[in-house]
Tab-separated table of C-alpha atoms in Angstrom:
chain	number	residue	atom	x	y	z
A	601	THR	CA	-23.757	35.537	21.265
A	602	ASP	CA	-21.531	33.283	23.438
A	603	GLY	CA	-24.469	31.036	24.399
A	604	ASP	CA	-23.988	31.314	28.191
A	605	GLY	CA	-27.593	32.335	28.756
A	606	ILE	CA	-26.900	36.039	29.283
A	607	ASP	CA	-27.978	38.381	26.528
A	608	ASP	CA	-25.285	40.580	25.087
A	609	GLY	CA	-26.896	43.816	26.271
A	610	THR	CA	-26.930	42.664	29.909
A	611	GLU	CA	-23.327	41.543	29.697
A	612	VAL	CA	-22.164	44.842	28.220
A	613	LEU	CA	-24.334	47.285	30.153
A	614	VAL	CA	-24.998	45.562	33.503
A	615	LYS	CA	-22.444	42.888	34.187
A	616	THR	CA	-19.652	44.485	32.170
A	617	SER	CA	-18.586	41.081	30.878
A	618	ASN	CA	-17.466	40.026	27.416
A	619	PRO	CA	-20.447	38.810	25.364
A	620	LEU	CA	-18.119	36.797	23.170
A	621	ILE	CA	-16.732	34.618	26.045
A	622	PHE	CA	-18.837	31.876	27.549
A	623	ASN	CA	-19.327	32.341	31.336
A	624	PHE	CA	-20.044	29.529	33.776
A	625	ASP	CA	-22.068	29.170	36.981
A	626	ASN	CA	-20.494	26.001	38.299
A	627	ASP	CA	-22.092	26.031	41.761
A	628	ASN	CA	-25.515	27.066	40.480
A	629	ASP	CA	-25.839	29.949	42.908
A	630	ASP	CA	-27.032	32.302	40.133
A	631	PHE	CA	-23.671	34.057	40.116
A	632	TYR	CA	-21.388	33.553	37.146
A	633	ASP	CA	-17.699	32.945	37.485
A	634	PHE	CA	-16.753	36.570	36.838
A	635	GLU	CA	-19.062	37.621	39.710
A	636	ASP	CA	-18.406	34.833	42.201
A	637	CYS	CA	-15.115	34.843	44.169
A	638	ASN	CA	-15.442	31.055	44.475
A	639	ASP	CA	-17.690	29.584	41.805
A	640	LEU	CA	-17.171	26.084	43.135
A	641	VAL	CA	-18.913	26.636	46.510
A	642	ALA	CA	-22.566	27.573	46.466
A	643	GLU	CA	-22.396	29.230	49.939
A	644	ILE	CA	-19.836	31.744	48.714
A	645	TYR	CA	-21.180	34.532	46.564
A	646	PRO	CA	-21.616	38.296	46.682
A	647	GLU	CA	-23.783	39.507	49.578
A	648	ALA	CA	-23.775	36.072	51.222
A	649	THR	CA	-23.991	35.863	55.033
A	650	GLU	CA	-20.504	36.012	56.539
A	651	ILE	CA	-19.732	33.225	58.997
A	652	TRP	CA	-16.678	32.656	61.241
A	653	ASN	CA	-14.681	30.239	59.177
A	654	GLY	CA	-11.597	32.093	57.989
A	655	ILE	CA	-13.103	32.557	54.497
A	656	ASP	CA	-14.437	35.569	52.595
A	657	ASP	CA	-18.031	34.373	52.233
A	658	ASP	CA	-19.541	37.549	50.756
A	659	CYS	CA	-16.759	38.259	48.266
A	660	ASN	CA	-15.925	41.708	49.659
A	661	ASP	CA	-12.195	40.938	50.036
A	662	LEU	CA	-12.549	40.836	53.850
A	663	VAL	CA	-12.376	37.620	55.869
A	664	ASP	CA	-14.825	37.091	58.728
A	665	ASP	CA	-15.867	40.729	58.868
A	666	ASN	CA	-18.967	42.099	60.584
A	667	LEU	CA	-18.961	39.309	63.186
A	668	LYS	CA	-19.583	39.824	66.910
A	669	ARG	CA	-17.214	37.207	68.244
A	670	GLN	CA	-18.212	37.816	71.902
A	671	ASN	CA	-21.518	36.152	71.016
A	672	LEU	CA	-19.856	33.301	69.143
A	673	VAL	CA	-17.332	32.243	71.810
A	674	LEU	CA	-18.580	30.264	74.804
A	675	THR	CA	-16.581	31.341	77.850
A	676	ILE	CA	-16.178	29.116	80.901
A	677	PRO	CA	-16.971	30.550	83.356
A	678	GLN	CA	-19.129	33.456	82.283
A	679	THR	CA	-17.627	36.920	82.073
A	680	GLN	CA	-20.566	38.900	83.424
A	681	ILE	CA	-20.207	37.912	87.085
A	682	ILE	CA	-17.494	38.190	89.751
A	683	HIS	CA	-15.892	34.863	90.585
A	684	SER	CA	-14.504	33.966	94.008
A	685	TRP	CA	-11.227	32.035	94.002
A	686	ASP	CA	-9.770	30.365	97.080
A	687	ALA	CA	-6.282	30.599	95.638
A	688	VAL	CA	-4.569	28.460	98.293
A	689	ASN	CA	-6.911	25.466	97.976
A	690	ASP	CA	-8.501	25.581	94.505
A	691	THR	CA	-7.200	25.450	90.938
A	692	LEU	CA	-8.501	28.166	88.610
A	693	VAL	CA	-9.674	26.883	85.192
A	694	PHE	CA	-10.862	29.148	82.352
A	695	GLY	CA	-11.802	28.200	78.804
A	696	LEU	CA	-12.723	29.619	75.394
A	697	ASN	CA	-14.974	27.263	73.425
A	698	ASN	CA	-16.657	27.215	69.984
A	699	ILE	CA	-13.667	28.693	68.168
A	700	PRO	CA	-13.569	27.094	64.692
A	701	THR	CA	-10.508	24.938	64.228
A	702	GLN	CA	-9.937	26.240	60.673
A	703	VAL	CA	-9.613	29.818	61.939
A	704	ASN	CA	-6.031	30.948	62.406
A	705	THR	CA	-6.067	32.570	65.861
A	706	GLU	CA	-3.512	34.016	68.264
A	707	ILE	CA	-4.708	33.871	71.886
A	708	THR	CA	-3.026	35.492	74.895
A	709	TRP	CA	-3.966	35.451	78.585
A	710	LYS	CA	-2.977	37.940	81.272
A	711	ILE	CA	-3.710	38.512	84.936
A	712	GLY	CA	-3.146	42.194	85.466
A	713	ASN	CA	-0.030	42.888	83.399
A	714	TYR	CA	1.467	39.417	83.930
A	715	ASP	CA	1.580	37.154	80.865
A	716	LEU	CA	0.151	33.690	81.586
A	717	LYS	CA	1.762	31.960	78.594
A	718	GLU	CA	3.149	29.219	80.869
A	719	ASN	CA	-0.365	28.301	82.028
A	720	ILE	CA	-2.264	27.843	78.740
A	721	SER	CA	-2.978	24.722	76.678
A	722	ASN	CA	-5.236	23.460	73.834
A	723	GLN	CA	-3.895	26.032	71.367
A	724	GLY	CA	-4.417	28.793	73.904
A	725	THR	CA	-8.086	28.084	74.567
A	726	ARG	CA	-7.577	26.750	78.133
A	727	LEU	CA	-6.036	28.442	81.177
A	728	ASP	CA	-5.030	26.610	84.357
A	729	ILE	CA	-3.638	28.301	87.486
A	730	ASN	CA	-2.836	25.749	90.157
A	731	SER	CA	-3.503	26.400	93.825
A	732	LEU	CA	-0.839	28.616	95.328
A	733	GLU	CA	1.792	27.336	97.730
A	734	CYS	CA	2.905	30.617	99.228
A	735	GLY	CA	6.322	30.451	100.848
A	736	ARG	CA	7.242	27.199	99.069
A	737	ASN	CA	6.987	27.738	95.314
A	738	LYS	CA	9.284	30.476	94.076
A	739	ASP	CA	7.939	30.905	90.528
A	740	ASN	CA	7.095	34.436	89.446
A	741	LEU	CA	3.309	33.953	89.314
A	742	THR	CA	3.122	32.454	92.818
A	743	MET	CA	5.290	35.196	94.272
A	744	LEU	CA	3.191	37.862	92.507
A	745	LEU	CA	-0.201	36.566	93.644
A	746	CYS	CA	0.948	35.699	97.173
A	747	GLY	CA	2.516	39.128	97.430
A	748	ASN	CA	-0.783	40.773	96.472
A	749	GLY	CA	-2.638	38.698	99.067
A	750	THR	CA	-6.419	38.761	99.213
A	751	SER	CA	-7.393	41.216	96.466
A	752	ASN	CA	-9.434	41.805	93.331
A	753	GLN	CA	-7.797	40.524	90.164
A	754	GLN	CA	-8.697	40.731	86.496
A	755	ILE	CA	-7.993	38.037	83.913
A	756	LYS	CA	-8.086	38.993	80.242
A	757	ALA	CA	-8.079	36.722	77.189
A	758	THR	CA	-7.338	38.324	73.811
A	759	ILE	CA	-8.122	36.645	70.473
A	760	VAL	CA	-6.611	37.997	67.260
A	761	ASP	CA	-7.768	36.499	63.940
A	762	SER	CA	-8.027	37.851	60.393
A	763	GLY	CA	-6.914	41.253	61.661
A	764	PHE	CA	-9.716	41.510	64.242
A	765	THR	CA	-9.131	41.652	68.024
A	766	THR	CA	-11.603	40.315	70.584
A	767	GLU	CA	-11.190	40.585	74.367
A	768	PHE	CA	-12.828	38.666	77.209
A	769	VAL	CA	-12.448	39.897	80.800
A	770	TRP	CA	-13.165	38.090	84.085
A	771	ASP	CA	-13.256	39.812	87.477
A	772	ILE	CA	-11.823	37.618	90.229
A	773	ASP	CA	-12.207	37.993	93.990
A	774	MET	CA	-8.971	36.232	94.973
A	775	ILE	CA	-8.652	34.976	98.556
A	776	VAL	CA	-5.136	34.158	99.764
A	777	TRP	CA	-4.757	32.731	103.272
A	778	ILE	CA	-1.149	32.127	104.230
A	779	PRO	CA	-0.797	29.749	107.216
A	780	PRO	CA	1.667	30.761	109.925
A	781	PRO	CA	5.095	29.185	109.493
A	782	THR	CA	5.915	26.058	111.467
A	783	PHE	CA	8.722	25.917	114.011
A	784	THR	CA	10.895	24.031	111.534
A	785	GLU	CA	10.262	26.660	108.860
A	786	ILE	CA	11.141	29.435	111.310
A	787	LEU	CA	14.421	27.711	112.191
A	788	LEU	CA	15.225	27.097	108.541
A	789	SER	CA	14.457	30.711	107.680
A	790	PHE	CA	16.666	31.915	110.548
A	791	PHE	CA	19.631	29.681	109.726
A	792	THR	CA	19.525	30.651	106.053
A	793	SER	CA	19.447	34.369	106.849
A	794	SER	CA	22.575	36.505	107.236
A	795	ILE	CA	22.184	36.631	111.019
A	796	GLY	CA	21.718	32.859	111.139
A	797	LEU	CA	24.864	32.289	109.093
A	798	VAL	CA	26.833	34.496	111.481
A	799	PHE	CA	25.380	32.563	114.435
A	800	ILE	CA	26.303	29.208	112.897
A	801	SER	CA	29.807	30.472	112.142
A	802	SER	CA	30.197	31.578	115.766
A	803	ILE	CA	29.056	28.164	117.039
A	804	VAL	CA	31.491	26.395	114.714
A	805	LEU	CA	34.357	28.620	115.840
A	806	ALA	CA	33.451	28.042	119.504
A	807	ILE	CA	33.369	24.267	119.011
A	808	ALA	CA	36.698	24.417	117.198
A	809	ALA	CA	38.219	26.465	120.044
A	810	ILE	CA	36.926	23.987	122.652
A	811	GLY	CA	38.326	21.119	120.613
A	812	LEU	CA	41.728	22.784	120.402
A	813	PHE	CA	41.717	23.428	124.162
A	814	VAL	CA	40.779	19.822	124.978
A	815	ASN	CA	43.419	18.554	122.579
A	816	PHE	CA	46.003	20.815	124.230
A	817	ARG	CA	45.080	19.538	127.699
A	818	ILE	CA	45.265	15.908	126.578
A	819	SER	CA	48.636	16.408	124.918
A	820	ARG	CA	49.902	18.240	128.012
A	821	LYS	CA	48.758	15.379	130.253
A	822	ASN	CA	50.474	12.867	127.996
A	823	GLU	CA	53.703	14.868	128.176
A	824	LEU	CA	53.527	14.923	131.994
A	825	GLU	CA	52.933	11.178	132.156
A	826	GLU	CA	55.910	10.603	129.867
A	827	ALA	CA	58.032	12.806	132.132
A	828	TYR	CA	56.855	10.912	135.255
A	829	ALA	CA	57.683	7.633	133.551
A	830	ALA	CA	61.134	8.876	132.505
A	831	TYR	CA	62.058	9.805	136.121
A	832	ASN	CA	60.199	6.904	137.783
A	833	ILE	CA	57.802	9.257	139.530
A	834	PRO	CA	54.402	7.766	140.296
A	835	SER	CA	51.730	9.821	138.623
A	836	VAL	CA	48.770	8.102	140.295
A	837	LYS	CA	47.180	10.168	143.034
A	838	PHE	CA	46.221	8.577	146.360
A	839	ASP	CA	42.589	7.606	146.248
A	840	TYR	CA	40.628	7.630	149.474
A	841	THR	CA	38.504	4.559	149.891
A	842	PRO	CA	34.925	4.796	151.099
A	843	ASP	CA	36.021	3.172	154.377
A	844	TYR	CA	37.477	6.465	155.565
A	845	SER	CA	34.088	8.056	155.447
A	846	LYS	CA	32.831	5.486	157.998
A	847	THR	CA	35.410	6.432	160.722
A	848	VAL	CA	33.696	7.955	163.800
A	849	LEU	CA	35.762	10.615	165.594
A	850	PRO	CA	35.156	11.366	169.345
A	851	SER	CA	33.558	14.651	170.222
A	852	ALA	CA	35.512	17.415	172.021
A	853	PRO	CA	35.416	17.370	175.901
A	854	ASP	CA	32.833	19.556	177.643
A	855	LEU	CA	34.795	22.136	179.711
A	856	SER	CA	31.845	24.249	180.757
A	857	SER	CA	31.620	22.693	184.289
A	858	LEU	CA	35.341	23.246	184.886
A	859	GLU	CA	35.067	26.848	183.820
A	860	SER	CA	32.157	27.492	186.199
A	861	ARG	CA	34.076	25.869	189.117
A	862	ILE	CA	37.123	28.119	188.551
A	863	ASN	CA	34.874	31.163	188.520
A	864	ILE	CA	33.323	30.142	191.867
A	865	GLN	CA	36.715	29.581	193.562
A	866	SER	CA	38.138	32.844	192.344
A	867	SER	CA	35.126	34.666	193.719
A	868	GLU	CA	35.603	33.072	197.220
A	869	ILE	CA	39.307	34.170	197.662
A	870	GLU	CA	39.631	37.659	199.149
A	871	LEU	CA	42.920	39.446	198.611
A	872	PRO	CA	44.102	42.182	201.064
A	873	ASP	CA	43.815	45.690	199.914
A	874	LEU	CA	47.471	46.868	199.861
A	875	PRO	CA	48.452	50.386	199.032
A	876	ALA	CA	50.311	50.678	195.833
A	877	THR	CA	53.371	52.634	197.114
A	878	ILE	CA	56.973	52.559	195.953
A	879	PRO	CA	59.666	53.115	198.684
A	880	VAL	CA	62.027	55.964	197.961
A	881	ILE	CA	65.709	55.437	198.949
A	882	GLN	CA	67.915	58.496	199.257
A	883	LEU	CA	71.632	58.019	198.621
A	884	PRO	CA	74.221	60.591	199.698
A	885	SER	CA	75.783	62.408	196.818
A	886	LYS	CA	79.544	63.050	196.523
A	887	ILE	CA	81.505	65.475	194.454
A	888	ILE	CA	84.291	63.830	192.528
A	889	GLU	CA	87.508	65.780	192.468
A	890	GLU	CA	90.104	65.676	189.770
A	891	GLU	CA	92.554	63.727	191.884
A	892	ASP	CA	89.996	61.031	192.352
A	893	ILE	CA	89.841	60.336	188.609
A	894	VAL	CA	91.330	56.927	187.803
A	895	GLU	CA	93.087	56.443	184.458
A	896	LEU	CA	92.459	53.115	182.775
A	897	VAL	CA	95.432	51.236	181.311
A	898	ASP	CA	95.063	49.426	177.994
A	899	ILE	CA	96.335	45.886	178.671
A	900	PRO	CA	96.713	43.593	175.674
A	901	SER	CA	94.508	40.527	175.743
A	902	ARG	CA	95.130	36.985	174.629
A	903	ILE	CA	93.239	33.777	174.404
A	904	ILE	CA	94.169	31.001	176.814
A	905	ASP	CA	93.361	27.528	175.687
């Protein structure tokens, strides 16, 4: 009736369309406008093959459904093998390729549970982890990986688009060789530690004490020189000239021959052997009577010039 090429019975019984309204097939895909979700694009129609483009190609109200994205994304490097990473010398580079630019994606990268958002570029499709400088760089990632040392790590990339989540996992054999610290680094580490700060403080205090002592001695010497000058006392000590060291003193006389001669003479003199007796003298004793006692008279004395 409407002249659109569909008989009225088909419209009413099969297509459930209005036989009085003309229907179009603008893209000539054999699907009329009331059947086609986009009648201007021939590749979009019911039961069409869904492709990864951010569009509902098969008109089922789902975007990019029934797609195995693991087969569509090209990962660099591959995810099926274990990769060795010399973390101290080499930069780690991972990539996700063949993601359509018109697809609205949200991509995150993690190593273990650590978010690598600071290391991604190209709208999240590229990951770069620079070689580690353990002991020098203090960023969180360097400290984490250096702290783990040589170990097995796992990097995971997660893509979310159109409500679908896709994960890619790489197993990494990470090798971390930390060179021994240099002598300068050891000294710097010591002086910046608590013990080193105490040591430096002690040295500074000791130097200050020595400086105060030297200053006190100098000021004391200056005071003495001022006192010597005030009382006209010479403060210069007598200096011995080197000429005194050239004076030759005579040696002491040799008295050994004289001593031997005295010993010979004393041995030739023979002394008589005299008995060692003490003569005893007996004095007659006398009894003193009372009348023989003489009384002493106290006579005054005077000095005669």
